[in-house]
Amino acid sequence: MCSFRHFLALVCLAILAFVGMLPVVVTGAEPTEVKIPFEPTDQYAIREVEGWKVFLNRKFEADEPELCAETLALLKVQLYQITRMVPREAVARLRKIPAWVELAEPHHPCMCYHPDAGWLREHDMNPDKARCIEVANAKNFLTWTKQQPWMVFHELAHGYHHQVVESGFENGELAAALAAAKEERLYEDVLHINGRRQRHYALTNQQEYFAEQSEAFFGTNDFYPFVRSELERHDPRMFALLKKLWEVDSRDGK
């Protein structure tokens, strides 16, 4: 039994909590559920698509089944074209980079690669997405890939750069190649797929330089140089470096 003094203290605490002056936790009370700001990993169905592990948001699949099916179909097409064009050893490494699929994740407009769990936590995102790619907005993914047909590979290339290339995003050879390209002004005024001339997105940083030119090397980019032969002529230094970093066998072009 509790004493009258103890009872009075509890009453006072309850009054203070009621008027909002004191947050209290009462021993023996039901624990308050802590709401996390993102969908927990157990709310995703795990699929395998062309050898890649894919985390599919269950709510997206339930609420928008047609859009979800179309998104997965396009993801499959884009992953398949990677397996056809990229060297087998590199594909095996790329398949270690999982993909997450969302209806509309508010932090990104379309697709992205997540290098760091800390950044994800700071932005109220699931840290399990670290070292993975993400289709963050399904509708934009379906639309934007009409002009960026190797979008999925672009994001996987960021993962390859980060996880496989020596020194990752600080690779010295890539830094030197980008510096030389800037010095020679190779990408200041190039043709875009929309017919206009503009500054190449590859000049953003080393990461985008690698991913953009990897698109041209293996597939089709949305900026000139669009394809491999144009890249070899326009930026032979980067062309040779990509052959080395992707371990391309000159006998079969892969």
mmCIF file of C-alpha atoms in Angstrom, residues 12-201:
data_model
loop_
_atom_site.group_PDB
_atom_site.id
_atom_site.type_symbol
_atom_site.label_atom_id
_atom_site.label_comp_id
_atom_site.label_asym_id
_atom_site.label_seq_id
_atom_site.Cartn_x
_atom_site.Cartn_y
_atom_site.Cartn_z
ATOM 1 C CA CYS A 12 0.155 16.387 -8.250
ATOM 2 C CA LEU A 13 2.211 14.780 -11.021
ATOM 3 C CA ALA A 14 -0.943 13.751 -12.830
ATOM 4 C CA ILE A 15 -2.314 17.308 -12.666
ATOM 5 C CA LEU A 16 0.945 18.764 -14.012
ATOM 6 C CA ALA A 17 1.028 16.257 -16.848
ATOM 7 C CA PHE A 18 -2.618 16.984 -17.675
ATOM 8 C CA VAL A 19 -1.979 20.706 -18.114
ATOM 9 C CA GLY A 20 1.114 20.028 -20.228
ATOM 10 C CA MET A 21 3.742 21.264 -17.751
ATOM 11 C CA LEU A 22 5.499 17.962 -17.146
ATOM 12 C CA PRO A 23 6.098 14.946 -19.353
ATOM 13 C CA VAL A 24 5.943 11.858 -17.173
ATOM 14 C CA VAL A 25 6.347 8.131 -17.535
ATOM 15 C CA VAL A 26 4.359 6.200 -14.965
ATOM 16 C CA THR A 27 5.884 2.895 -13.941
ATOM 17 C CA GLY A 28 3.588 0.034 -14.750
ATOM 18 C CA ALA A 29 1.674 1.925 -17.443
ATOM 19 C CA GLU A 30 1.386 0.578 -20.986
ATOM 20 C CA PRO A 31 4.457 1.649 -23.008
ATOM 21 C CA THR A 32 3.840 4.384 -25.544
ATOM 22 C CA GLU A 33 4.406 3.241 -29.118
ATOM 23 C CA VAL A 34 7.275 5.132 -30.733
ATOM 24 C CA LYS A 35 6.355 6.071 -34.299
ATOM 25 C CA ILE A 36 9.262 5.828 -36.719
ATOM 26 C CA PRO A 37 9.275 8.337 -39.598
ATOM 27 C CA PHE A 38 9.625 5.740 -42.374
ATOM 28 C CA GLU A 39 8.243 2.373 -43.448
ATOM 29 C CA PRO A 40 10.144 -0.341 -41.535
ATOM 30 C CA THR A 41 11.927 -2.951 -43.594
ATOM 31 C CA ASP A 42 9.442 -5.668 -42.660
ATOM 32 C CA GLN A 43 6.809 -3.731 -44.639
ATOM 33 C CA TYR A 44 8.583 -4.602 -47.885
ATOM 34 C CA ALA A 45 8.152 -7.737 -49.975
ATOM 35 C CA ILE A 46 11.441 -9.175 -51.206
ATOM 36 C CA ARG A 47 11.555 -10.046 -54.893
ATOM 37 C CA GLU A 48 14.305 -11.180 -57.231
ATOM 38 C CA VAL A 49 14.482 -9.359 -60.549
ATOM 39 C CA GLU A 50 17.145 -10.402 -63.072
ATOM 40 C CA GLY A 51 19.347 -11.545 -60.188
ATOM 41 C CA TRP A 52 18.932 -8.365 -58.107
ATOM 42 C CA LYS A 53 17.319 -8.320 -54.669
ATOM 43 C CA VAL A 54 14.399 -5.893 -54.736
ATOM 44 C CA PHE A 55 12.579 -4.510 -51.687
ATOM 45 C CA LEU A 56 9.045 -3.644 -52.815
ATOM 46 C CA ASN A 57 6.881 -1.419 -50.627
ATOM 47 C CA ARG A 58 3.847 -3.575 -49.783
ATOM 48 C CA LYS A 59 1.564 -0.543 -49.477
ATOM 49 C CA PHE A 60 2.529 0.590 -52.970
ATOM 50 C CA GLU A 61 1.734 -2.866 -54.338
ATOM 51 C CA ALA A 62 -1.637 -2.968 -52.540
ATOM 52 C CA ASP A 63 -2.761 0.601 -53.290
ATOM 53 C CA GLU A 64 -1.508 0.976 -56.882
ATOM 54 C CA PRO A 65 -1.251 -2.541 -58.358
ATOM 55 C CA GLU A 66 -1.199 -1.463 -62.021
ATOM 56 C CA LEU A 67 1.405 1.250 -61.488
ATOM 57 C CA CYS A 68 3.445 -1.140 -59.354
ATOM 58 C CA ALA A 69 3.374 -3.844 -62.028
ATOM 59 C CA GLU A 70 4.434 -1.374 -64.726
ATOM 60 C CA THR A 71 7.262 -0.094 -62.528
ATOM 61 C CA LEU A 72 8.579 -3.601 -61.902
ATOM 62 C CA ALA A 73 8.293 -4.444 -65.599
ATOM 63 C CA LEU A 74 10.430 -1.439 -66.542
ATOM 64 C CA LEU A 75 12.915 -2.212 -63.775
ATOM 65 C CA LYS A 76 13.258 -5.722 -65.191
ATOM 66 C CA VAL A 77 13.891 -4.386 -68.706
ATOM 67 C CA GLN A 78 16.559 -1.983 -67.485
ATOM 68 C CA LEU A 79 18.304 -4.637 -65.389
ATOM 69 C CA TYR A 80 18.188 -7.105 -68.276
ATOM 70 C CA GLN A 81 19.927 -4.693 -70.638
ATOM 71 C CA ILE A 82 22.712 -4.340 -68.067
ATOM 72 C CA THR A 83 23.279 -8.105 -68.049
ATOM 73 C CA ARG A 84 23.603 -8.046 -71.857
ATOM 74 C CA MET A 85 26.111 -5.203 -72.150
ATOM 75 C CA VAL A 86 28.206 -5.057 -68.961
ATOM 76 C CA PRO A 87 31.023 -7.575 -68.295
ATOM 77 C CA ARG A 88 29.941 -10.645 -66.353
ATOM 78 C CA GLU A 89 32.266 -9.963 -63.408
ATOM 79 C CA ALA A 90 30.993 -6.406 -63.077
ATOM 80 C CA VAL A 91 27.376 -7.586 -63.270
ATOM 81 C CA ALA A 92 28.056 -9.970 -60.384
ATOM 82 C CA ARG A 93 29.258 -7.009 -58.314
ATOM 83 C CA LEU A 94 26.319 -4.845 -59.356
ATOM 84 C CA ARG A 95 23.924 -7.577 -58.265
ATOM 85 C CA LYS A 96 25.211 -7.150 -54.718
ATOM 86 C CA ILE A 97 23.582 -3.699 -54.720
ATOM 87 C CA PRO A 98 19.880 -4.160 -53.818
ATOM 88 C CA ALA A 99 17.056 -1.995 -55.144
ATOM 89 C CA TRP A 100 14.134 -0.478 -53.210
ATOM 90 C CA VAL A 101 10.879 0.446 -54.944
ATOM 91 C CA GLU A 102 8.501 3.130 -53.627
ATOM 92 C CA LEU A 103 5.386 4.863 -54.886
ATOM 93 C CA ALA A 104 6.542 8.377 -53.919
ATOM 94 C CA GLU A 105 9.337 8.798 -51.374
ATOM 95 C CA PRO A 106 9.386 12.577 -50.695
ATOM 96 C CA HIS A 107 13.155 13.089 -50.412
ATOM 97 C CA HIS A 108 13.989 12.239 -54.042
ATOM 98 C CA PRO A 109 12.205 13.078 -57.311
ATOM 99 C CA CYS A 110 12.953 9.840 -59.166
ATOM 100 C CA MET A 111 15.956 7.519 -58.545
ATOM 101 C CA CYS A 112 19.044 7.630 -56.360
ATOM 102 C CA TYR A 113 21.913 5.684 -54.817
ATOM 103 C CA HIS A 114 22.332 5.882 -51.039
ATOM 104 C CA PRO A 115 25.978 5.679 -49.935
ATOM 105 C CA ASP A 116 25.557 6.516 -46.244
ATOM 106 C CA ALA A 117 23.271 5.240 -43.472
ATOM 107 C CA GLY A 118 24.007 8.323 -41.365
ATOM 108 C CA TRP A 119 22.596 10.669 -44.001
ATOM 109 C CA LEU A 120 19.481 8.516 -44.222
ATOM 110 C CA ARG A 121 18.925 8.678 -40.451
ATOM 111 C CA GLU A 122 19.425 12.448 -40.438
ATOM 112 C CA HIS A 123 16.710 12.779 -43.088
ATOM 113 C CA ASP A 124 14.230 10.407 -41.404
ATOM 114 C CA MET A 125 14.791 7.670 -43.962
ATOM 115 C CA ASN A 126 15.323 3.954 -43.505
ATOM 116 C CA PRO A 127 19.053 3.361 -42.878
ATOM 117 C CA ASP A 128 18.698 -0.136 -44.356
ATOM 118 C CA LYS A 129 18.652 1.598 -47.751
ATOM 119 C CA ALA A 130 22.349 2.436 -47.405
ATOM 120 C CA ARG A 131 24.541 1.047 -50.201
ATOM 121 C CA CYS A 132 21.387 0.420 -52.281
ATOM 122 C CA ILE A 133 19.627 2.089 -55.188
ATOM 123 C CA GLU A 134 16.052 3.316 -54.931
ATOM 124 C CA VAL A 135 13.177 3.953 -57.296
ATOM 125 C CA ALA A 136 11.817 6.759 -55.146
ATOM 126 C CA ASN A 137 9.004 7.961 -57.413
ATOM 127 C CA ALA A 138 7.361 5.372 -59.636
ATOM 128 C CA LYS A 139 5.509 7.775 -61.953
ATOM 129 C CA ASN A 140 8.606 9.867 -62.626
ATOM 130 C CA PHE A 141 10.605 6.688 -63.175
ATOM 131 C CA LEU A 142 8.215 5.627 -65.927
ATOM 132 C CA THR A 143 8.315 9.079 -67.543
ATOM 133 C CA TRP A 144 11.927 10.184 -67.140
ATOM 134 C CA THR A 145 13.392 6.939 -68.481
ATOM 135 C CA LYS A 146 11.993 7.818 -71.908
ATOM 136 C CA GLN A 147 14.834 10.351 -72.151
ATOM 137 C CA GLN A 148 17.203 8.523 -69.783
ATOM 138 C CA PRO A 149 16.989 4.892 -70.971
ATOM 139 C CA TRP A 150 19.909 3.733 -68.811
ATOM 140 C CA MET A 151 18.779 5.406 -65.599
ATOM 141 C CA VAL A 152 18.929 2.267 -63.449
ATOM 142 C CA PHE A 153 22.468 1.562 -64.621
ATOM 143 C CA HIS A 154 23.424 5.165 -63.829
ATOM 144 C CA GLU A 155 22.473 4.659 -60.177
ATOM 145 C CA LEU A 156 24.099 1.231 -60.014
ATOM 146 C CA ALA A 157 27.236 2.817 -61.482
ATOM 147 C CA HIS A 158 27.320 5.123 -58.451
ATOM 148 C CA GLY A 159 27.244 2.005 -56.288
ATOM 149 C CA TYR A 160 30.033 0.383 -58.310
ATOM 150 C CA HIS A 161 32.094 3.573 -58.031
ATOM 151 C CA HIS A 162 31.502 3.719 -54.276
ATOM 152 C CA GLN A 163 31.899 0.040 -53.421
ATOM 153 C CA VAL A 164 34.185 -1.456 -56.075
ATOM 154 C CA VAL A 165 36.441 1.195 -57.644
ATOM 155 C CA GLU A 166 39.673 1.740 -55.717
ATOM 156 C CA SER A 167 39.295 4.602 -53.191
ATOM 157 C CA GLY A 168 35.625 4.902 -54.098
ATOM 158 C CA PHE A 169 34.410 8.444 -54.654
ATOM 159 C CA GLU A 170 37.958 9.714 -54.024
ATOM 160 C CA ASN A 171 39.551 7.785 -56.899
ATOM 161 C CA GLY A 172 42.559 9.726 -58.140
ATOM 162 C CA GLU A 173 42.417 8.639 -61.780
ATOM 163 C CA LEU A 174 38.815 9.753 -62.131
ATOM 164 C CA ALA A 175 39.581 13.058 -60.426
ATOM 165 C CA ALA A 176 42.440 13.661 -62.871
ATOM 166 C CA ALA A 177 40.322 12.726 -65.887
ATOM 167 C CA LEU A 178 37.553 15.103 -64.822
ATOM 168 C CA ALA A 179 40.042 17.906 -64.188
ATOM 169 C CA ALA A 180 41.493 17.430 -67.674
ATOM 170 C CA ALA A 181 38.032 17.392 -69.252
ATOM 171 C CA LYS A 182 37.194 20.647 -67.481
ATOM 172 C CA GLU A 183 40.494 22.199 -68.559
ATOM 173 C CA GLU A 184 39.792 21.247 -72.169
ATOM 174 C CA ARG A 185 36.170 22.413 -71.834
ATOM 175 C CA LEU A 186 34.921 19.162 -73.346
ATOM 176 C CA TYR A 187 31.530 19.327 -71.704
ATOM 177 C CA GLU A 188 30.672 23.001 -71.336
ATOM 178 C CA ASP A 189 28.402 23.111 -74.396
ATOM 179 C CA VAL A 190 27.090 19.775 -75.674
ATOM 180 C CA LEU A 191 23.913 18.492 -77.296
ATOM 181 C CA HIS A 192 21.183 17.120 -75.034
ATOM 182 C CA ILE A 193 18.620 14.524 -76.101
ATOM 183 C CA ASN A 194 15.974 17.285 -76.119
ATOM 184 C CA GLY A 195 17.766 19.001 -79.036
ATOM 185 C CA ARG A 196 19.216 21.895 -77.041
ATOM 186 C CA ARG A 197 22.857 22.543 -76.248
ATOM 187 C CA GLN A 198 23.803 22.872 -72.596
ATOM 188 C CA ARG A 199 26.411 22.147 -69.938
ATOM 189 C CA HIS A 200 26.864 18.413 -69.386
ATOM 190 C CA TYR A 201 25.581 17.002 -66.096
#
